[in-house]
Amino acid sequence: MDEATCVRLLEEHDIKPTANRIVVAKALAASMQPQSLTELERKILTIDKSNVFRALMLFKEHHLVHTIEGSSDGTKYELCHSHDHEHDDDQHPHFYCEQCHETYCLDYAEVPEVRLPEGFTMSSSNMMIKGICPHCQKR
């Protein structure tokens, strides 16, 4: 993703496009899989961990990233394909390989509808499927 596209994406989510935020957004966009803070920190050598973390928290608050729980190295982050700063319409499940410890997006798989009991209000959901990925099954 080029810088102009990153700037536009940040602005669509009401995020001021600072140099650090652009770098973090570009690193997330360049990745084919969700990234942990540690993975991003290794890729982004020009920004310290606390600034990467602050950018991720701001992105989360403005629905620019999904947070994915349940992997061996903690929370992972991925860019949302949604272009709405108030609502995330890009919900999809993820797959965690118990052998190689990679997390994969299942972009085209549907998240089943969950009917909550009366009085409950959902603010987000996180569906993680665990097993062995195709690459590890071939080994």
Short mmCIF file of N, CA and C in Angstrom, two decimals:
data_model
loop_
_atom_site.label_atom_id
_atom_site.label_comp_id
_atom_site.label_asym_id
_atom_site.label_seq_id
_atom_site.Cartn_x
_atom_site.Cartn_y
_atom_site.Cartn_z
N MET A 1 0.86 -1.17 0.00
CA MET A 1 0.00 0.00 0.00
C MET A 1 0.90 1.23 0.00
N ASP A 2 0.64 2.14 -0.92
CA ASP A 2 1.48 3.34 -0.99
C ASP A 2 1.06 4.36 0.08
N GLU A 3 1.88 5.38 0.23
CA GLU A 3 1.64 6.36 1.30
C GLU A 3 0.33 7.10 1.13
N ALA A 4 -0.02 7.48 -0.11
CA ALA A 4 -1.27 8.21 -0.36
C ALA A 4 -2.48 7.37 0.04
N THR A 5 -2.44 6.08 -0.25
CA THR A 5 -3.53 5.18 0.12
C THR A 5 -3.63 5.06 1.63
N CYS A 6 -2.47 4.97 2.30
CA CYS A 6 -2.46 4.92 3.77
C CYS A 6 -3.05 6.19 4.37
N VAL A 7 -2.66 7.31 3.84
CA VAL A 7 -3.18 8.59 4.34
C VAL A 7 -4.70 8.63 4.18
N ARG A 8 -5.16 8.23 3.01
CA ARG A 8 -6.61 8.23 2.75
C ARG A 8 -7.35 7.28 3.71
N LEU A 9 -6.78 6.10 3.94
CA LEU A 9 -7.39 5.13 4.85
C LEU A 9 -7.45 5.68 6.28
N LEU A 10 -6.37 6.29 6.74
CA LEU A 10 -6.36 6.89 8.08
C LEU A 10 -7.41 7.99 8.17
N GLU A 11 -7.47 8.85 7.17
CA GLU A 11 -8.44 9.96 7.18
C GLU A 11 -9.88 9.46 7.14
N GLU A 12 -10.13 8.36 6.40
CA GLU A 12 -11.48 7.78 6.36
C GLU A 12 -11.93 7.31 7.73
N HIS A 13 -10.96 7.01 8.59
CA HIS A 13 -11.26 6.55 9.95
C HIS A 13 -11.06 7.65 10.98
N ASP A 14 -11.01 8.88 10.54
CA ASP A 14 -10.85 10.05 11.41
C ASP A 14 -9.58 9.98 12.25
N ILE A 15 -8.49 9.51 11.64
CA ILE A 15 -7.20 9.44 12.31
C ILE A 15 -6.25 10.39 11.59
N LYS A 16 -5.63 11.27 12.35
CA LYS A 16 -4.65 12.20 11.78
C LYS A 16 -3.45 11.39 11.26
N PRO A 17 -3.11 11.54 9.99
CA PRO A 17 -2.04 10.73 9.40
C PRO A 17 -0.63 11.25 9.72
N THR A 18 -0.14 10.91 10.89
CA THR A 18 1.23 11.28 11.26
C THR A 18 2.21 10.29 10.62
N ALA A 19 3.48 10.63 10.61
CA ALA A 19 4.50 9.76 10.02
C ALA A 19 4.51 8.38 10.67
N ASN A 20 4.46 8.32 12.00
CA ASN A 20 4.46 7.03 12.70
C ASN A 20 3.24 6.19 12.36
N ARG A 21 2.08 6.81 12.32
CA ARG A 21 0.84 6.08 12.03
C ARG A 21 0.85 5.53 10.60
N ILE A 22 1.41 6.29 9.68
CA ILE A 22 1.52 5.83 8.30
C ILE A 22 2.43 4.61 8.22
N VAL A 23 3.55 4.66 8.94
CA VAL A 23 4.50 3.52 8.95
C VAL A 23 3.83 2.27 9.51
N VAL A 24 3.09 2.40 10.61
CA VAL A 24 2.42 1.25 11.22
C VAL A 24 1.33 0.71 10.28
N ALA A 25 0.55 1.59 9.68
CA ALA A 25 -0.49 1.16 8.75
C ALA A 25 0.12 0.44 7.54
N LYS A 26 1.22 0.95 7.02
CA LYS A 26 1.89 0.31 5.88
C LYS A 26 2.42 -1.07 6.27
N ALA A 27 2.96 -1.21 7.47
CA ALA A 27 3.48 -2.50 7.93
C ALA A 27 2.34 -3.52 8.05
N LEU A 28 1.21 -3.09 8.57
CA LEU A 28 0.05 -3.99 8.67
C LEU A 28 -0.46 -4.37 7.28
N ALA A 29 -0.51 -3.41 6.39
CA ALA A 29 -1.02 -3.66 5.03
C ALA A 29 -0.09 -4.60 4.26
N ALA A 30 1.20 -4.53 4.52
CA ALA A 30 2.17 -5.36 3.80
C ALA A 30 2.14 -6.81 4.25
N SER A 31 1.58 -7.07 5.40
CA SER A 31 1.57 -8.42 5.94
C SER A 31 0.39 -9.21 5.40
N MET A 32 0.63 -10.46 5.10
CA MET A 32 -0.43 -11.34 4.62
C MET A 32 -1.21 -11.96 5.78
N GLN A 33 -0.68 -11.84 7.00
CA GLN A 33 -1.30 -12.44 8.17
C GLN A 33 -1.36 -11.41 9.30
N PRO A 34 -2.26 -11.60 10.25
CA PRO A 34 -2.30 -10.71 11.42
C PRO A 34 -0.95 -10.69 12.13
N GLN A 35 -0.59 -9.54 12.70
CA GLN A 35 0.71 -9.36 13.32
C GLN A 35 0.57 -9.02 14.80
N SER A 36 1.46 -9.57 15.61
CA SER A 36 1.51 -9.22 17.03
C SER A 36 2.33 -7.94 17.18
N LEU A 37 2.27 -7.34 18.34
CA LEU A 37 3.07 -6.16 18.63
C LEU A 37 4.56 -6.49 18.45
N THR A 38 4.98 -7.64 18.91
CA THR A 38 6.38 -8.05 18.79
C THR A 38 6.79 -8.20 17.33
N GLU A 39 5.92 -8.80 16.52
CA GLU A 39 6.23 -8.95 15.09
C GLU A 39 6.34 -7.60 14.41
N LEU A 40 5.43 -6.69 14.73
CA LEU A 40 5.49 -5.35 14.16
C LEU A 40 6.74 -4.61 14.61
N GLU A 41 7.07 -4.76 15.87
CA GLU A 41 8.26 -4.11 16.42
C GLU A 41 9.53 -4.56 15.67
N ARG A 42 9.60 -5.85 15.30
CA ARG A 42 10.75 -6.37 14.55
C ARG A 42 10.80 -5.81 13.14
N LYS A 43 9.63 -5.55 12.55
CA LYS A 43 9.56 -5.02 11.18
C LYS A 43 9.81 -3.52 11.12
N ILE A 44 9.37 -2.82 12.17
CA ILE A 44 9.44 -1.35 12.18
C ILE A 44 10.58 -0.94 13.10
N LEU A 45 11.73 -0.73 12.54
CA LEU A 45 12.90 -0.41 13.36
C LEU A 45 13.03 1.09 13.64
N THR A 46 12.22 1.90 12.98
CA THR A 46 12.33 3.35 13.13
C THR A 46 11.43 3.92 14.22
N ILE A 47 10.56 3.08 14.81
CA ILE A 47 9.62 3.55 15.83
C ILE A 47 9.74 2.63 17.04
N ASP A 48 9.75 3.22 18.24
CA ASP A 48 9.85 2.37 19.44
C ASP A 48 8.51 1.69 19.74
N LYS A 49 8.60 0.65 20.58
CA LYS A 49 7.45 -0.20 20.88
C LYS A 49 6.26 0.58 21.42
N SER A 50 6.50 1.56 22.28
CA SER A 50 5.39 2.30 22.87
C SER A 50 4.63 3.11 21.81
N ASN A 51 5.33 3.66 20.83
CA ASN A 51 4.65 4.40 19.77
C ASN A 51 3.89 3.48 18.82
N VAL A 52 4.43 2.31 18.55
CA VAL A 52 3.70 1.33 17.74
C VAL A 52 2.43 0.92 18.49
N PHE A 53 2.55 0.65 19.78
CA PHE A 53 1.40 0.26 20.59
C PHE A 53 0.34 1.37 20.61
N ARG A 54 0.77 2.61 20.81
CA ARG A 54 -0.20 3.73 20.82
C ARG A 54 -0.93 3.84 19.49
N ALA A 55 -0.22 3.66 18.40
CA ALA A 55 -0.86 3.71 17.08
C ALA A 55 -1.89 2.59 16.95
N LEU A 56 -1.53 1.39 17.39
CA LEU A 56 -2.47 0.26 17.31
C LEU A 56 -3.72 0.50 18.15
N MET A 57 -3.56 1.06 19.34
CA MET A 57 -4.72 1.34 20.19
C MET A 57 -5.62 2.40 19.57
N LEU A 58 -5.02 3.40 18.95
CA LEU A 58 -5.80 4.42 18.26
C LEU A 58 -6.52 3.80 17.06
N PHE A 59 -5.83 2.94 16.31
CA PHE A 59 -6.44 2.27 15.16
C PHE A 59 -7.62 1.41 15.62
N LYS A 60 -7.44 0.72 16.75
CA LYS A 60 -8.52 -0.12 17.29
C LYS A 60 -9.72 0.73 17.67
N GLU A 61 -9.47 1.82 18.34
CA GLU A 61 -10.54 2.73 18.79
C GLU A 61 -11.34 3.26 17.60
N HIS A 62 -10.69 3.46 16.46
CA HIS A 62 -11.33 4.02 15.27
C HIS A 62 -11.71 2.94 14.24
N HIS A 63 -11.70 1.68 14.66
CA HIS A 63 -12.11 0.56 13.81
C HIS A 63 -11.27 0.42 12.54
N LEU A 64 -9.99 0.73 12.65
CA LEU A 64 -9.08 0.53 11.52
C LEU A 64 -8.38 -0.82 11.62
N VAL A 65 -8.31 -1.40 12.82
CA VAL A 65 -7.74 -2.74 12.99
C VAL A 65 -8.70 -3.64 13.76
N HIS A 66 -8.58 -4.94 13.46
CA HIS A 66 -9.21 -5.99 14.27
C HIS A 66 -8.17 -6.42 15.29
N THR A 67 -8.62 -6.82 16.44
CA THR A 67 -7.72 -7.50 17.38
C THR A 67 -8.14 -8.95 17.42
N ILE A 68 -7.16 -9.82 17.40
CA ILE A 68 -7.41 -11.25 17.37
C ILE A 68 -6.74 -11.87 18.58
N GLU A 69 -7.52 -12.48 19.42
CA GLU A 69 -7.02 -13.11 20.64
C GLU A 69 -6.84 -14.60 20.39
N GLY A 70 -6.03 -15.23 21.21
CA GLY A 70 -5.97 -16.68 21.18
C GLY A 70 -4.77 -17.29 20.50
N SER A 71 -3.79 -16.51 20.11
CA SER A 71 -2.58 -17.09 19.53
C SER A 71 -1.51 -17.20 20.61
N SER A 72 -0.45 -17.91 20.30
CA SER A 72 0.59 -18.15 21.32
C SER A 72 1.35 -16.89 21.70
N ASP A 73 1.41 -15.91 20.80
CA ASP A 73 2.14 -14.69 21.14
C ASP A 73 1.23 -13.50 21.38
N GLY A 74 0.10 -13.76 22.00
CA GLY A 74 -0.79 -12.70 22.45
C GLY A 74 -1.68 -12.14 21.36
N THR A 75 -2.12 -10.93 21.55
CA THR A 75 -3.03 -10.27 20.63
C THR A 75 -2.35 -10.00 19.31
N LYS A 76 -3.09 -10.23 18.23
CA LYS A 76 -2.60 -9.91 16.89
C LYS A 76 -3.52 -8.85 16.30
N TYR A 77 -2.99 -8.12 15.33
CA TYR A 77 -3.71 -7.01 14.73
C TYR A 77 -3.70 -7.16 13.22
N GLU A 78 -4.81 -6.76 12.59
CA GLU A 78 -4.87 -6.73 11.13
C GLU A 78 -5.73 -5.55 10.71
N LEU A 79 -5.41 -4.99 9.55
CA LEU A 79 -6.21 -3.89 9.03
C LEU A 79 -7.61 -4.37 8.69
N CYS A 80 -8.60 -3.54 9.00
CA CYS A 80 -9.98 -3.81 8.60
C CYS A 80 -10.14 -3.39 7.15
N HIS A 81 -10.99 -4.08 6.45
CA HIS A 81 -11.30 -3.69 5.09
C HIS A 81 -12.50 -2.74 5.07
N SER A 82 -13.08 -2.54 6.23
CA SER A 82 -14.19 -1.62 6.40
C SER A 82 -13.68 -0.19 6.20
N HIS A 83 -14.53 0.67 5.73
CA HIS A 83 -14.15 2.08 5.59
C HIS A 83 -15.05 2.96 6.45
N ASP A 84 -15.38 2.46 7.62
CA ASP A 84 -16.26 3.19 8.52
C ASP A 84 -15.54 3.32 9.87
N HIS A 85 -15.38 4.54 10.34
CA HIS A 85 -14.65 4.75 11.58
C HIS A 85 -15.49 4.48 12.83
N GLU A 86 -16.78 4.19 12.66
CA GLU A 86 -17.63 3.94 13.81
C GLU A 86 -18.11 2.49 13.90
N HIS A 87 -18.01 1.76 12.80
CA HIS A 87 -18.55 0.39 12.78
C HIS A 87 -17.65 -0.51 11.94
N ASP A 88 -17.42 -1.69 12.42
CA ASP A 88 -16.60 -2.67 11.71
C ASP A 88 -17.52 -3.65 10.99
N ASP A 89 -17.58 -3.54 9.67
CA ASP A 89 -18.42 -4.46 8.91
C ASP A 89 -17.58 -5.54 8.23
N ASP A 90 -16.40 -5.79 8.78
CA ASP A 90 -15.47 -6.75 8.20
C ASP A 90 -15.20 -7.88 9.19
N GLN A 91 -16.23 -8.45 9.76
CA GLN A 91 -16.08 -9.54 10.72
C GLN A 91 -15.84 -10.85 9.97
N HIS A 92 -14.81 -11.57 10.36
CA HIS A 92 -14.53 -12.88 9.78
C HIS A 92 -13.76 -13.72 10.79
N PRO A 93 -13.84 -15.05 10.67
CA PRO A 93 -13.11 -15.91 11.60
C PRO A 93 -11.63 -15.99 11.26
N HIS A 94 -10.87 -16.52 12.19
CA HIS A 94 -9.42 -16.72 12.02
C HIS A 94 -9.08 -18.16 12.38
N PHE A 95 -7.97 -18.61 11.83
CA PHE A 95 -7.50 -19.97 12.07
C PHE A 95 -6.11 -19.90 12.68
N TYR A 96 -5.91 -20.59 13.80
CA TYR A 96 -4.61 -20.64 14.47
C TYR A 96 -4.04 -22.04 14.31
N CYS A 97 -2.86 -22.14 13.69
CA CYS A 97 -2.21 -23.44 13.51
C CYS A 97 -1.45 -23.78 14.80
N GLU A 98 -1.82 -24.89 15.39
CA GLU A 98 -1.21 -25.33 16.65
C GLU A 98 0.20 -25.87 16.46
N GLN A 99 0.61 -26.05 15.20
CA GLN A 99 1.94 -26.57 14.95
C GLN A 99 2.94 -25.45 14.64
N CYS A 100 2.63 -24.59 13.66
CA CYS A 100 3.56 -23.51 13.28
C CYS A 100 3.25 -22.20 14.00
N HIS A 101 2.13 -22.13 14.70
CA HIS A 101 1.72 -20.98 15.51
C HIS A 101 1.41 -19.73 14.67
N GLU A 102 1.04 -19.93 13.41
CA GLU A 102 0.62 -18.82 12.56
C GLU A 102 -0.88 -18.63 12.69
N THR A 103 -1.32 -17.38 12.51
CA THR A 103 -2.75 -17.06 12.51
C THR A 103 -3.13 -16.64 11.10
N TYR A 104 -4.18 -17.21 10.57
CA TYR A 104 -4.64 -16.94 9.21
C TYR A 104 -6.02 -16.32 9.23
N CYS A 105 -6.25 -15.37 8.34
CA CYS A 105 -7.59 -14.79 8.16
C CYS A 105 -8.39 -15.72 7.26
N LEU A 106 -9.61 -15.96 7.63
CA LEU A 106 -10.54 -16.71 6.79
C LEU A 106 -11.55 -15.69 6.25
N ASP A 107 -11.05 -14.80 5.39
CA ASP A 107 -11.83 -13.66 4.91
C ASP A 107 -13.19 -14.02 4.34
N TYR A 108 -13.28 -15.15 3.66
CA TYR A 108 -14.52 -15.46 2.96
C TYR A 108 -15.42 -16.44 3.70
N ALA A 109 -15.00 -16.80 4.91
CA ALA A 109 -15.85 -17.66 5.74
C ALA A 109 -16.78 -16.77 6.57
N GLU A 110 -18.00 -17.19 6.71
CA GLU A 110 -18.96 -16.39 7.46
C GLU A 110 -18.90 -16.70 8.95
N VAL A 111 -19.07 -15.68 9.76
CA VAL A 111 -19.18 -15.85 11.20
C VAL A 111 -20.64 -16.21 11.48
N PRO A 112 -20.88 -17.31 12.18
CA PRO A 112 -22.27 -17.66 12.46
C PRO A 112 -22.94 -16.62 13.35
N GLU A 113 -24.22 -16.42 13.12
CA GLU A 113 -24.97 -15.46 13.94
C GLU A 113 -25.19 -16.06 15.33
N VAL A 114 -24.95 -15.27 16.33
CA VAL A 114 -25.16 -15.69 17.71
C VAL A 114 -26.31 -14.85 18.27
N ARG A 115 -27.33 -15.53 18.72
CA ARG A 115 -28.48 -14.83 19.30
C ARG A 115 -28.26 -14.74 20.80
N LEU A 116 -28.12 -13.53 21.26
CA LEU A 116 -27.87 -13.29 22.68
C LEU A 116 -29.19 -13.25 23.45
N PRO A 117 -29.14 -13.66 24.69
CA PRO A 117 -30.34 -13.55 25.52
C PRO A 117 -30.76 -12.09 25.69
N GLU A 118 -31.99 -11.87 26.00
CA GLU A 118 -32.51 -10.53 26.21
C GLU A 118 -31.70 -9.80 27.27
N GLY A 119 -31.41 -8.55 27.00
CA GLY A 119 -30.65 -7.73 27.94
C GLY A 119 -29.16 -7.68 27.64
N PHE A 120 -28.65 -8.56 26.78
CA PHE A 120 -27.24 -8.57 26.41
C PHE A 120 -27.04 -7.75 25.14
N THR A 121 -25.97 -6.97 25.10
CA THR A 121 -25.63 -6.19 23.92
C THR A 121 -24.20 -6.52 23.51
N MET A 122 -24.01 -6.93 22.27
CA MET A 122 -22.68 -7.27 21.78
C MET A 122 -21.95 -6.03 21.29
N SER A 123 -20.68 -5.90 21.65
CA SER A 123 -19.88 -4.81 21.12
C SER A 123 -18.84 -5.32 20.13
N SER A 124 -18.45 -6.59 20.25
CA SER A 124 -17.53 -7.19 19.28
C SER A 124 -17.56 -8.70 19.44
N SER A 125 -16.97 -9.38 18.48
CA SER A 125 -16.86 -10.83 18.57
C SER A 125 -15.50 -11.25 18.04
N ASN A 126 -15.09 -12.45 18.41
CA ASN A 126 -13.79 -12.95 18.00
C ASN A 126 -13.91 -14.45 17.83
N MET A 127 -13.86 -14.93 16.59
CA MET A 127 -13.97 -16.36 16.35
C MET A 127 -12.61 -16.90 15.93
N MET A 128 -12.08 -17.81 16.73
CA MET A 128 -10.78 -18.43 16.45
C MET A 128 -10.98 -19.93 16.33
N ILE A 129 -10.58 -20.47 15.19
CA ILE A 129 -10.62 -21.90 14.96
C ILE A 129 -9.18 -22.39 15.08
N LYS A 130 -8.96 -23.48 15.81
CA LYS A 130 -7.61 -23.99 16.02
C LYS A 130 -7.47 -25.37 15.40
N GLY A 131 -6.28 -25.65 14.88
CA GLY A 131 -6.01 -26.94 14.27
C GLY A 131 -4.66 -26.92 13.58
N ILE A 132 -4.53 -27.63 12.48
CA ILE A 132 -3.28 -27.71 11.73
C ILE A 132 -3.52 -27.14 10.33
N CYS A 133 -2.65 -26.22 9.90
CA CYS A 133 -2.80 -25.57 8.59
C CYS A 133 -2.34 -26.52 7.48
N PRO A 134 -2.69 -26.22 6.23
CA PRO A 134 -2.31 -27.08 5.11
C PRO A 134 -0.80 -27.27 4.96
N HIS A 135 -0.02 -26.21 5.23
CA HIS A 135 1.44 -26.30 5.10
C HIS A 135 2.00 -27.32 6.08
N CYS A 136 1.52 -27.29 7.32
CA CYS A 136 2.02 -28.22 8.35
C CYS A 136 1.53 -29.65 8.09
N GLN A 137 0.34 -29.79 7.51
CA GLN A 137 -0.18 -31.14 7.22
C GLN A 137 0.67 -31.84 6.15
N LYS A 138 1.29 -31.06 5.25
CA LYS A 138 2.12 -31.63 4.20
C LYS A 138 3.47 -32.12 4.71
N ARG A 139 3.89 -31.62 5.86
CA ARG A 139 5.22 -31.97 6.39
C ARG A 139 5.26 -33.37 6.92
#
